Coordinates of C-alpha atoms and ligand atoms in Angstrom, one line a residue:
M159 CA 0.0 0.0 0.0
K160 CA 1.2 3.5 -0.7
S161 CA 2.3 5.6 2.2
Y162 CA 1.3 9.2 2.9
S163 CA 4.9 10.2 1.8
D164 CA 4.2 8.6 -1.6
L165 CA 1.0 10.5 -1.9
I166 CA 2.7 13.9 -1.3
E167 CA 5.7 13.1 -3.5
Q168 CA 3.4 12.1 -6.3
T169 CA 1.2 15.2 -6.0
F170 CA 3.7 18.0 -5.4
Y171 CA 7.3 18.9 -5.8
F172 CA 8.4 17.8 -2.3
P173 CA 10.3 18.7 -0.1
T174 CA 9.8 22.4 -0.4
K175 CA 11.6 25.4 0.9
E176 CA 9.5 25.3 4.1
F177 CA 8.8 21.6 4.6
R178 CA 10.7 18.4 4.6
V179 CA 10.4 15.0 6.3
E180 CA 13.0 13.2 8.4
N181 CA 12.4 9.8 10.0
N182 CA 8.8 10.1 8.9
Q183 CA 8.3 13.3 10.9
L184 CA 7.7 16.8 9.5
L185 CA 10.1 19.6 9.8
F186 CA 8.9 23.2 9.3
H187 CA 11.7 25.5 8.5
D188 CA 14.1 22.9 10.0
V189 CA 12.1 22.9 13.3
N190 CA 11.3 19.3 14.3
L191 CA 7.7 19.6 15.2
M192 CA 7.6 16.4 17.1
D193 CA 10.2 17.8 19.5
I194 CA 8.0 20.8 20.0
I195 CA 5.0 18.7 20.6
K196 CA 6.9 16.5 23.1
E197 CA 7.9 19.5 25.0
Y198 CA 4.7 21.5 25.0
G199 CA 1.8 19.1 24.0
T200 CA -1.1 20.0 21.7
P201 CA -3.1 21.9 20.8
L202 CA -0.6 24.6 20.1
K203 CA 0.0 27.7 18.0
L204 CA 3.4 28.4 16.9
S205 CA 5.1 31.5 15.5
Y206 CA 8.3 31.1 13.6
L207 CA 9.7 34.6 13.7
P208 CA 12.5 34.4 11.1
K209 CA 9.9 34.0 8.4
I210 CA 8.6 37.5 9.1
S211 CA 12.0 39.1 8.3
E212 CA 12.5 36.8 5.3
N213 CA 9.2 37.9 3.7
I214 CA 9.8 41.6 4.4
Q215 CA 13.3 41.4 2.9
Y216 CA 11.9 39.5 -0.1
A217 CA 9.2 42.2 -0.9
K218 CA 11.8 45.0 -0.5
K219 CA 14.1 43.2 -2.9
I220 CA 11.6 42.6 -5.7
F221 CA 10.2 46.1 -5.5
N222 CA 13.6 47.7 -5.5
E223 CA 14.7 45.5 -8.4
A224 CA 11.6 46.5 -10.3
I225 CA 12.4 50.2 -9.6
A226 CA 15.9 49.7 -10.8
K227 CA 14.9 47.7 -13.9
N228 CA 12.2 50.3 -14.9
K229 CA 14.5 53.3 -14.1
Y230 CA 11.7 54.4 -11.9
D231 CA 12.4 57.7 -10.2
G232 CA 10.6 56.9 -6.9
K233 CA 11.2 55.0 -3.6
Y234 CA 9.6 51.9 -2.2
T235 CA 8.5 51.8 1.4
Y236 CA 7.3 48.8 3.3
C237 CA 4.6 49.4 5.9
Y238 CA 3.3 46.6 8.1
C239 CA -0.5 46.5 8.6
T240 CA -0.8 45.8 12.3
K241 CA -4.4 44.4 12.1
S242 CA -3.1 41.1 10.8
S243 CA -1.3 40.4 14.0
H244 CA -0.7 42.9 16.8
F245 CA 1.6 40.8 19.0
H246 CA 4.6 42.4 20.3
F247 CA 6.9 39.7 19.1
V248 CA 5.6 40.2 15.5
L249 CA 6.2 43.9 15.5
E250 CA 9.5 43.6 17.2
E251 CA 10.7 41.1 14.5
G252 CA 9.2 43.2 11.7
L253 CA 10.8 46.4 12.9
K254 CA 14.3 44.9 12.7
N255 CA 13.9 45.4 8.9
D256 CA 13.6 49.1 8.6
I257 CA 9.8 49.2 8.1
H258 CA 7.0 51.5 8.9
I259 CA 3.5 50.9 10.3
E260 CA -0.1 51.1 9.1
T261 CA -2.8 51.4 11.8
S262 CA -6.5 50.8 11.8
S263 CA -7.7 51.5 15.3
A264 CA -7.5 54.0 18.2
Y265 CA -5.9 51.2 20.1
D266 CA -3.0 50.9 17.7
I267 CA -1.7 54.3 18.8
P268 CA -0.7 53.2 22.4
I269 CA 1.2 50.3 20.7
I270 CA 3.1 52.8 18.6
R271 CA 3.9 54.8 21.7
R272 CA 5.1 51.8 23.6
L273 CA 7.3 50.6 20.8
N274 CA 8.8 54.1 20.7
E275 CA 9.5 54.0 24.5
T276 CA 11.2 50.6 24.2
G277 CA 13.4 51.9 21.4
H278 CA 11.8 49.8 18.6
F279 CA 10.2 52.6 16.7
S280 CA 11.6 56.1 16.3
K281 CA 9.5 59.2 15.9
D282 CA 10.5 59.7 12.3
R283 CA 9.0 56.4 11.1
M284 CA 5.9 56.6 9.0
V285 CA 2.6 55.8 10.7
V286 CA -0.2 55.5 8.1
C287 CA -3.5 55.8 9.9
N288 CA -6.3 54.1 8.1
G289 CA -9.9 53.3 8.9
F290 CA -13.1 55.0 9.7
K291 CA -12.2 56.9 12.9
R292 CA -14.2 57.3 16.0
P293 CA -13.4 60.3 18.3
L294 CA -10.7 58.5 20.3
Y295 CA -8.8 57.4 17.2
L296 CA -8.9 61.0 15.9
E297 CA -7.7 62.3 19.2
N298 CA -4.9 59.8 19.5
I299 CA -3.7 60.6 16.0
A300 CA -3.7 64.4 16.6
N301 CA -1.8 63.8 19.9
L302 CA 0.7 61.6 18.2
I303 CA 1.5 64.2 15.6
N304 CA 1.7 66.9 18.3
D305 CA 4.1 64.7 20.2
G306 CA 6.6 64.8 17.4
F307 CA 5.7 61.7 15.3
K308 CA 6.0 63.9 12.3
N309 CA 5.6 61.2 9.7
T310 CA 2.2 60.2 10.9
I311 CA -0.2 60.4 8.0
P312 CA -3.9 60.1 8.7
V313 CA -5.6 58.8 5.6
L314 CA -9.0 60.5 5.2
D315 CA -11.7 57.9 4.9
N316 CA -14.6 60.4 4.6
L317 CA -15.3 64.1 4.0
N318 CA -15.7 65.0 7.7
E319 CA -12.5 63.6 9.1
I320 CA -10.1 66.4 8.3
A321 CA -11.9 69.0 10.4
H322 CA -10.6 67.3 13.5
Y323 CA -7.0 67.6 12.5
H324 CA -7.4 71.2 11.4
D325 CA -8.8 72.0 14.9
H326 CA -6.4 69.9 17.0
V327 CA -3.0 69.5 15.3
K328 CA -0.5 72.3 16.0
G329 CA 1.3 73.5 12.8
E330 CA 1.6 71.7 9.5
F331 CA 0.6 68.1 9.1
K332 CA 0.5 65.4 6.4
V333 CA -2.6 63.7 5.2
G334 CA -3.5 61.1 2.7
I335 CA -6.8 60.3 1.0
R336 CA -8.2 56.8 0.6
I337 CA -10.1 56.4 -2.7
A338 CA -13.1 54.1 -2.7
A339 CA -12.2 51.4 -5.1
D340 CA -14.8 49.5 -7.1
E341 CA -15.3 45.9 -5.8
E342 CA -14.7 42.9 -7.9
P343 CA -17.7 42.4 -10.3
N344 CA -19.1 39.4 -8.5
F345 CA -19.1 41.1 -5.1
A346 CA -22.4 42.1 -3.3
F347 CA -21.6 45.8 -3.6
Y348 CA -20.4 47.9 -6.5
T349 CA -18.1 50.4 -4.6
S350 CA -16.2 49.9 -1.4
R351 CA -17.8 51.6 1.7
L352 CA -14.2 52.5 2.7
G353 CA -12.7 55.7 1.4
I354 CA -13.9 58.7 -0.5
R355 CA -15.6 58.4 -3.9
Y356 CA -13.6 59.2 -7.0
G357 CA -15.7 62.2 -7.9
D358 CA -15.3 63.9 -4.4
I359 CA -11.5 63.8 -4.2
V360 CA -10.6 66.9 -6.2
P361 CA -13.4 69.1 -4.8
H362 CA -12.5 67.9 -1.2
Y363 CA -8.9 68.7 -1.8
K364 CA -9.7 72.2 -3.1
E365 CA -12.2 73.0 -0.4
M366 CA -10.5 71.5 2.7
I367 CA -6.8 71.0 2.0
A368 CA -5.3 73.3 -0.6
G369 CA -3.7 76.4 1.0
T370 CA -4.2 75.1 4.6
K371 CA -1.7 73.7 7.1
A372 CA -2.7 70.2 5.9
K373 CA -0.3 68.8 3.2
L374 CA -1.7 66.1 1.0
K375 CA 1.1 63.6 0.7
L376 CA -0.5 60.4 -0.5
L377 CA -3.3 58.7 -2.2
H378 CA -4.3 55.3 -1.1
F379 CA -6.5 52.5 -2.4
F380 CA -7.0 48.9 -1.3
I381 CA -8.2 46.1 -3.4
N382 CA -10.2 43.7 -1.2
T383 CA -9.4 40.6 -3.2
G384 CA -5.7 41.3 -3.2
I385 CA -3.0 41.9 -5.7
K386 CA -3.7 39.5 -8.6
D387 CA -2.8 39.3 -12.3
S388 CA -6.4 39.9 -13.3
A389 CA -8.0 42.4 -15.7
Y390 CA -10.0 43.8 -12.7
Y391 CA -6.8 44.5 -10.6
W392 CA -5.0 46.2 -13.5
S393 CA -8.0 48.3 -14.4
E394 CA -8.5 49.5 -10.8
L395 CA -4.8 50.3 -10.5
S396 CA -4.9 52.3 -13.7
R397 CA -7.9 54.3 -12.7
F398 CA -6.3 55.0 -9.3
I399 CA -3.0 56.2 -11.0
Y400 CA -4.9 58.4 -13.4
K401 CA -6.6 60.1 -10.4
Y402 CA -3.2 60.5 -8.8
C403 CA -1.9 62.3 -12.0
E404 CA -5.0 64.5 -12.1
L405 CA -4.5 65.5 -8.4
K406 CA -0.7 65.9 -8.7
K407 CA -1.2 68.6 -11.3
I408 CA -3.0 70.8 -8.7
C409 CA -1.3 69.5 -5.5
P410 CA 2.5 69.8 -5.6
D411 CA 2.9 68.2 -2.1
L412 CA 1.4 64.9 -3.4
D413 CA 4.3 62.5 -4.0
T414 CA 3.2 59.0 -2.9
V415 CA 0.8 56.2 -3.7
D416 CA -0.1 53.6 -1.1
I417 CA -1.3 50.5 -3.0
G418 CA -2.5 48.7 0.2
G419 CA -2.0 45.1 1.1
G420 CA -2.9 42.0 -0.7
F421 CA 0.2 40.0 -1.6
P422 CA -1.1 36.4 -1.3
I423 CA 0.5 33.6 0.8
K424 CA 0.9 29.9 0.1
N425 CA -2.2 28.0 1.0
S426 CA -1.2 24.8 -0.8
L427 CA 2.1 23.0 -1.5
G428 CA 1.3 23.6 -5.2
F429 CA 0.7 27.3 -4.8
E430 CA 2.3 29.5 -7.5
F431 CA 2.5 33.2 -7.7
D432 CA 5.1 35.2 -9.5
Y433 CA 5.7 38.0 -6.9
A434 CA 8.6 39.5 -8.8
Y435 CA 6.6 39.8 -12.0
M436 CA 3.7 41.5 -10.1
A437 CA 6.1 44.0 -8.5
D438 CA 7.6 44.7 -11.9
Q439 CA 4.2 45.1 -13.6
I440 CA 2.9 47.4 -10.8
V441 CA 6.0 49.7 -11.1
S442 CA 6.0 49.7 -14.9
N443 CA 2.3 50.4 -15.2
I444 CA 2.5 53.3 -12.8
K445 CA 5.5 54.8 -14.7
W446 CA 3.7 54.4 -18.0
I447 CA 0.6 56.2 -16.9
C448 CA 2.6 59.0 -15.2
Q449 CA 4.7 59.5 -18.3
K450 CA 1.5 59.8 -20.5
N451 CA 0.2 62.4 -18.1
H452 CA 3.6 64.3 -17.8
V453 CA 3.6 63.8 -14.1
P454 CA 6.6 62.7 -12.0
V455 CA 6.2 59.1 -10.7
P456 CA 5.2 58.7 -7.1
N457 CA 6.9 56.9 -4.3
I458 CA 5.2 53.6 -3.6
I459 CA 4.0 52.3 -0.3
T460 CA 2.6 48.8 0.4
E461 CA 0.8 47.7 3.6
F462 CA 1.2 43.9 3.5
G463 CA -0.4 42.1 6.4
S464 CA -0.9 38.4 5.5
F465 CA 2.3 38.5 3.5
T466 CA 4.3 39.8 6.5
V467 CA 3.1 37.4 9.2
G468 CA 0.8 34.7 7.7
E469 CA 3.6 32.3 6.7
S470 CA 5.2 32.5 10.2
G471 CA 2.3 30.7 11.9
A472 CA 1.2 27.1 12.4
T473 CA -1.5 25.5 14.4
I474 CA -0.9 21.9 15.6
Y475 CA -3.4 19.4 16.8
S476 CA -3.6 15.7 17.7
V477 CA -6.3 13.3 16.7
L478 CA -8.3 12.5 19.8
N479 CA -10.5 9.8 18.3
Q480 CA -11.7 8.4 15.0
K481 CA -15.4 8.1 14.3
L482 CA -16.9 6.2 11.4
Q483 CA -20.3 7.7 11.2
N484 CA -21.6 5.7 8.3
D485 CA -20.1 3.3 5.8
K486 CA -17.8 5.9 4.3
E487 CA -17.5 9.0 6.4
L488 CA -14.6 8.8 8.8
W489 CA -14.0 11.6 11.2
Y490 CA -10.7 12.5 12.8
M491 CA -11.7 14.5 15.9
M492 CA -9.1 17.0 16.7
D493 CA -8.3 18.7 20.1
G494 CA -9.4 22.2 18.9
S495 CA -11.8 24.0 16.8
F496 CA -11.8 25.7 13.4
I497 CA -14.4 28.1 14.4
T498 CA -12.5 29.4 17.4
H499 CA -8.8 28.8 16.4
M500 CA -8.9 29.4 12.6
P501 CA -12.1 31.3 12.0
D502 CA -11.2 32.0 8.3
V503 CA -11.7 28.3 7.6
W504 CA -15.3 28.6 8.9
G505 CA -16.1 32.2 7.9
L506 CA -14.4 32.5 4.5
N507 CA -13.9 28.8 3.5
E508 CA -10.2 29.6 3.5
K509 CA -7.7 26.8 3.0
F510 CA -4.4 26.4 4.8
I511 CA -1.6 24.0 4.1
M512 CA -2.4 20.9 6.1
L513 CA 0.1 18.1 6.8
P514 CA 0.6 15.3 9.3
V515 CA 3.5 15.8 11.7
N516 CA 4.2 12.1 12.2
H517 CA 3.5 8.7 10.6
W518 CA 4.4 9.7 7.1
D519 CA 5.2 6.1 6.3
N520 CA 1.7 4.9 7.2
P521 CA -0.8 4.3 4.5
F522 CA -3.3 7.1 4.0
H523 CA -7.0 7.4 3.7
R524 CA -9.7 10.1 3.2
V525 CA -11.0 11.7 6.3
N526 CA -13.1 14.7 7.5
I527 CA -11.5 16.6 10.3
G528 CA -13.9 17.6 13.0
G529 CA -13.6 20.4 15.5
L530 CA -14.7 20.3 19.1
T531 CA -17.6 22.7 19.1
C532 CA -21.2 21.5 18.6
D533 CA -21.5 23.6 15.5
S534 CA -22.1 21.5 12.4
Q535 CA -19.8 23.9 10.4
D536 CA -16.8 23.1 12.6
Y537 CA -15.1 20.8 10.1
Y538 CA -12.4 20.7 7.3
D539 CA -13.0 18.4 4.4
S540 CA -11.2 19.9 1.4
E541 CA -7.9 21.4 0.5
A542 CA -7.0 24.2 -1.9
H543 CA -5.9 21.8 -4.6
I544 CA -8.5 19.1 -4.1
G545 CA -11.9 18.6 -2.7
E546 CA -10.8 16.0 -0.2
V547 CA -8.5 15.6 2.8
F548 CA -6.1 12.7 3.2
L549 CA -4.2 11.8 6.4
P550 CA -2.2 8.7 7.5
R551 CA -4.1 5.8 8.9
T552 CA -3.1 4.9 12.4
D553 CA -3.3 1.9 14.7
E554 CA -5.0 2.1 18.0
D555 CA -1.8 2.6 19.9
E556 CA -0.6 5.4 17.6
T557 CA -1.3 9.1 18.0
L558 CA -1.4 11.2 14.9
Y559 CA -0.4 14.8 15.1
F560 CA -1.1 17.2 12.2
G561 CA -0.8 20.9 11.5
F562 CA -2.3 23.8 9.6
F563 CA 0.4 26.0 8.3
H564 CA 0.6 29.7 7.4
T565 CA -2.1 30.6 9.9
G566 CA -0.1 33.5 11.4
A567 CA -2.4 36.4 10.1
Y568 CA -5.8 37.5 11.4
Q569 CA -6.8 34.2 13.1
E570 CA -6.2 35.4 16.7
S571 CA -7.8 38.8 16.3
L572 CA -10.9 37.3 14.5
G573 CA -11.1 34.5 17.0
G574 CA -10.8 36.8 20.0
Y575 CA -7.6 35.5 21.5
G576 CA -8.0 34.7 25.2
G577 CA -11.7 35.7 25.2
I578 CA -14.8 33.6 25.5
Q579 CA -15.3 31.4 22.5
H580 CA -17.8 28.9 21.2
C581 CA -18.5 26.0 23.6
L582 CA -15.8 27.5 25.8
I583 CA -13.0 26.0 23.7
P584 CA -9.8 27.4 25.2
A585 CA -7.2 29.4 23.3
P586 CA -4.4 26.9 22.7
K587 CA -0.9 27.4 24.1
H588 CA 1.3 29.6 22.0
I589 CA 4.9 28.9 21.3
I590 CA 7.5 31.3 19.8
I591 CA 10.3 30.0 17.8
S592 CA 13.3 32.2 17.0
K593 CA 16.9 31.8 16.1
D594 CA 19.8 32.8 18.3
E595 CA 22.9 34.7 17.0
D596 CA 24.5 31.4 15.9
G597 CA 21.4 30.4 14.0
N598 CA 20.3 27.8 16.6
I599 CA 16.6 27.3 16.9
Q600 CA 15.0 28.3 20.2
S601 CA 11.5 27.9 21.5
R602 CA 9.7 29.5 24.4
L603 CA 6.2 29.5 25.7
F604 CA 4.5 32.8 25.1
A605 CA 1.1 31.8 26.6
P606 CA -0.2 28.7 28.2
E607 CA -3.5 27.2 27.2
Q608 CA -6.3 29.4 28.5
D609 CA -7.7 28.1 31.8
S610 CA -11.1 28.1 33.4
E611 CA -10.2 30.9 35.9
Q612 CA -9.6 33.3 33.0
M613 CA -12.9 32.4 31.5
M614 CA -14.8 32.6 34.8
K615 CA -13.4 36.1 35.3
I616 CA -14.5 37.3 31.9
L617 CA -17.9 35.8 32.5
G618 CA -18.3 37.6 35.9
Y619 CA -18.1 34.7 38.3
G620 CA -16.5 35.6 41.5
K621 CA -13.9 33.5 43.2
S622 CA -15.3 30.5 45.2
Ligands
PLP709 C1 -6.3 49.3 4.3 C2 -5.7 48.0 4.4 N1 -4.4 47.8 4.2 C3 -3.8 46.6 4.2 C4 -4.5 45.5 4.5 C5 -3.7 44.2 4.6 O1 -4.1 43.3 3.6 P1 -3.4 41.9 3.5 O2 -3.4 41.2 4.8 O3 -4.2 41.2 2.5 O4 -2.0 42.2 3.0 C6 -5.9 45.6 4.8 C7 -6.6 44.4 5.1 O5 -7.8 44.3 5.3 C8 -6.5 46.8 4.7 O6 -7.8 47.0 4.9

């Protein structure tokens, strides 16, 4: 009978840059996951920090190469979009790479201040403040600028926002404007609710910004479905750059476009995406449109979230029990939940790379993976490349461990890390993996599994 190893080797080019197998056990970036499991047990979340720096460096390299190749007379700046993971260890790792920050919440601003106090983030770094802003966020942004974070750029999401900065920021300040992009044709809405509509941009600039202490530095757009080589993406990018050119002719301060996030991450061992080609096409398209309009090319900012942190994460489980619920449907019951630990699986039908950690030499069979909540949607039964899931068979005395990989973005904030979750499924323990100066792998416990005391406290039960 064919083994699980045979199945993978026949389906994909394996090993890959990230994964290989030794003694029938999986290594993720050379980290022997069975060693981690033996030390900490499952379920566990794992953050492999070096991947964050690697991806940032890669994006910088391809954009800078595209700039050089196209003789593009502008700079590339990498901002990290904090909403994809706010953890201190993520920001600390990212900030080793000379990057800037994009925020989306009033509560991001204390994070910026703390990073400044601890020496990780200097006041001259760029802080791009996005989002529809409630009063506290507006106040925090104005205070940040007044406290000397001079490259803070609030990005106007609507026509009312700027009034607050005019009233509360002392002296000159920078602003950006978010343009409301059109959604992909099959989306429920035609135009994004986020940002200012195309037709309002120039009048708003003339009425509220031109000749005031506000300096319009950047124009921003974000394509919900990400950066893709599709007619839709290129036509939205062109429309956006044409608007930049129109505005640049009346606004000399404007010198930057922020093209948002949206670089994809690998969700299958067979994933293919030509990042360098996309960077090259973005740069050359922008240059071509600017030349046609006799406008100098802008500096380019990206705000990659998933791409920065997604591939650093993994979530590892064991199979608690096997249940054959009819003649052909076999369930592997795992010690966690998709709904609470990986809500994108449940909410967006998102796929992650899924691989066993041990027993690669065992034969395989088709399974459904079941989560622990009572919700009928708490399951995983298909992968990105195939509408089925296969895992090794095991004997009764064997325990199978398996992992979902590249789960490092958004899952904790969407799942409500450490809060109260469906069927009181606890947040799993969280392990951080880094490398010391000599390149040796080190692991440490960031947070133990959530316990009942923490839940009782949130729920308002007093101590017994
Ligand atoms: C304004 C903005 N920038 C950047 C991002 C990050 O996107 P991604 O994680 O796809 O890179 C988002 C995500 O929602 C966003 O809304």
